[in-house]
Short mmCIF file of C-alpha atoms in Angstrom, two decimals:
data_model
loop_
_atom_site.label_atom_id
_atom_site.label_comp_id
_atom_site.label_asym_id
_atom_site.label_seq_id
_atom_site.Cartn_x
_atom_site.Cartn_y
_atom_site.Cartn_z
CA UNK A 1 61.86 73.99 68.75
CA UNK A 2 63.04 74.08 65.17
CA UNK A 3 60.25 72.80 62.39
CA UNK A 4 59.56 72.93 58.62
CA UNK A 5 57.13 76.15 57.90
CA UNK A 6 54.96 74.89 55.37
CA UNK A 7 53.37 77.67 52.93
CA UNK A 8 49.88 76.74 51.90
CA UNK A 9 49.06 79.96 50.22
CA UNK A 10 47.56 79.40 46.78
CA UNK A 11 49.24 81.43 43.70
CA UNK A 12 47.30 84.24 42.63
CA UNK A 13 47.16 82.91 39.12
CA UNK A 14 44.31 81.94 37.55
CA UNK A 15 43.72 78.67 36.09
CA UNK A 16 44.38 77.66 32.82
CA UNK A 17 42.06 75.43 30.91
CA UNK A 18 43.36 72.28 29.67
CA UNK A 19 43.82 71.69 26.09
CA UNK A 20 41.28 70.55 23.81
CA UNK A 21 42.57 67.13 22.46
CA UNK A 22 41.45 65.81 19.70
CA UNK A 23 40.00 61.57 19.26
CA UNK A 24 42.45 59.56 17.59
CA UNK A 25 39.89 58.51 15.04
CA UNK A 26 40.01 62.44 14.06
CA UNK A 27 43.94 62.90 13.77
CA UNK A 28 45.25 63.67 10.34
CA UNK A 29 46.64 60.41 8.31
CA UNK A 30 44.88 58.09 10.88
CA UNK A 31 43.16 55.40 8.99
CA UNK A 32 39.32 56.03 8.62
CA UNK A 33 36.87 53.88 6.16
CA UNK A 34 33.29 55.28 5.72
CA UNK A 35 30.79 52.49 5.37
CA UNK A 36 27.08 52.58 4.83
CA UNK A 37 25.06 49.88 5.35
CA UNK A 38 21.85 49.08 4.10
CA UNK A 39 19.47 45.87 4.17
CA UNK A 40 17.91 44.30 0.98
CA UNK A 41 13.94 45.05 1.15
CA UNK A 42 13.89 40.86 -0.04
CA UNK A 43 14.94 40.13 3.99
CA UNK A 44 12.94 42.77 6.04
CA UNK A 45 10.25 40.43 7.31
CA UNK A 46 12.65 37.46 7.79
CA UNK A 47 14.78 39.16 10.80
CA UNK A 48 14.19 40.63 13.99
CA UNK A 49 15.13 44.12 15.23
CA UNK A 50 16.95 43.12 17.81
CA UNK A 51 19.44 41.11 15.38
CA UNK A 52 23.47 41.98 15.87
CA UNK A 53 24.88 43.51 12.71
CA UNK A 54 28.45 43.44 12.81
CA UNK A 55 30.74 45.88 10.42
CA UNK A 56 34.03 44.12 10.18
CA UNK A 57 37.51 45.45 8.30
CA UNK A 58 40.06 42.70 7.87
CA UNK A 59 43.58 42.59 6.56
CA UNK A 60 43.64 41.50 2.75
CA UNK A 61 46.88 39.25 3.50
CA UNK A 62 46.36 39.20 7.23
CA UNK A 63 44.88 37.31 10.06
CA UNK A 64 41.37 36.49 9.89
CA UNK A 65 40.89 38.51 13.08
CA UNK A 66 39.05 42.03 12.32
CA UNK A 67 41.57 45.22 12.43
CA UNK A 68 38.49 46.99 13.33
CA UNK A 69 34.70 45.98 14.26
CA UNK A 70 31.59 47.67 15.26
CA UNK A 71 28.28 46.28 16.44
CA UNK A 72 24.36 47.60 15.88
CA UNK A 73 21.18 45.96 15.62
CA UNK A 74 19.29 45.52 12.59
CA UNK A 75 16.31 47.92 13.67
CA UNK A 76 19.39 50.74 12.95
CA UNK A 77 19.75 50.30 9.67
CA UNK A 78 20.40 51.77 7.36
CA UNK A 79 23.23 53.15 9.08
CA UNK A 80 26.49 54.73 8.42
CA UNK A 81 29.66 54.33 10.27
CA UNK A 82 33.10 55.04 10.38
CA UNK A 83 35.90 52.29 11.08
CA UNK A 84 38.93 53.21 12.51
CA UNK A 85 41.90 52.48 15.28
CA UNK A 86 39.63 52.89 17.78
CA UNK A 87 37.55 50.08 17.16
CA UNK A 88 40.66 47.92 16.68
CA UNK A 89 40.28 44.45 18.57
CA UNK A 90 43.91 44.62 19.85
CA UNK A 91 46.32 47.34 20.20
CA UNK A 92 48.78 45.68 17.88
CA UNK A 93 45.98 45.06 14.96
CA UNK A 94 45.03 48.20 13.66
CA UNK A 95 43.03 49.31 10.66
CA UNK A 96 46.28 51.94 10.16
CA UNK A 97 48.49 49.04 9.98
CA UNK A 98 47.28 47.49 6.54
CA UNK A 99 47.68 48.89 3.27
CA UNK A 100 44.71 47.31 2.03
CA UNK A 101 41.57 45.73 3.67
CA UNK A 102 38.10 44.35 3.22
CA UNK A 103 34.76 45.17 4.30
CA UNK A 104 31.86 43.43 5.18
CA UNK A 105 28.88 43.54 7.20
CA UNK A 106 26.50 40.57 8.62
CA UNK A 107 23.76 40.12 10.66
CA UNK A 108 23.80 37.52 13.41
CA UNK A 109 20.45 36.14 15.02
CA UNK A 110 22.87 34.37 17.81
CA UNK A 111 24.61 37.37 18.29
CA UNK A 112 27.94 36.62 18.12
CA UNK A 113 30.65 37.23 15.75
CA UNK A 114 31.93 33.55 14.96
CA UNK A 115 30.38 32.73 11.45
CA UNK A 116 26.60 30.60 11.56
CA UNK A 117 24.50 29.00 9.14
CA UNK A 118 21.46 31.05 9.89
CA UNK A 119 24.20 34.49 9.00
CA UNK A 120 23.06 37.10 6.41
CA UNK A 121 26.21 38.60 4.63
CA UNK A 122 27.27 41.78 2.34
CA UNK A 123 29.61 41.27 -0.45
CA UNK A 124 33.05 42.22 0.21
CA UNK A 125 34.82 45.44 -0.69
CA UNK A 126 38.17 45.83 -0.90
CA UNK A 127 39.87 49.13 -0.10
CA UNK A 128 42.95 50.97 1.29
CA UNK A 129 43.08 51.76 4.96
CA UNK A 130 43.62 55.39 4.17
CA UNK A 131 40.65 55.45 1.79
CA UNK A 132 38.59 58.70 1.26
CA UNK A 133 35.95 56.88 -0.65
CA UNK A 134 32.45 55.81 1.30
CA UNK A 135 32.14 51.82 1.20
CA UNK A 136 28.41 50.75 0.29
CA UNK A 137 27.45 47.60 1.49
CA UNK A 138 24.01 45.37 1.12
CA UNK A 139 22.74 42.59 3.14
CA UNK A 140 21.57 40.32 0.71
CA UNK A 141 22.18 36.95 1.06
CA UNK A 142 22.53 34.06 3.60
CA UNK A 143 25.72 32.56 4.62
#
């Protein structure tokens, strides 16, 4: 009876470790903006630690949808976040796709990103998407 001989012997080589892959946000030349967010002390007693904090980067001249967003809680303030392409809302709209962006932060008692009358907001900072400078935002005013 003719048949196929199968060889199940394993090769005698040692397994090679997989190469380390750098996260996309760490790759050189990619947009990454360091943002420090704090709360005006005058607002401290008016908010719940469970209220939601959003940090956004939007194209200076583009659609209103954020290019990058990060979500936190008031109890985490002050906080530092790095906005980068990994935080894009869609694959086509990344931080690195815009030359200049606006950076802002807001507190939402409802937990939604949509603007509400009860939101507290920061001033807006405008920077280049590849800025190496840290952006400092203070949430200090009601919408």
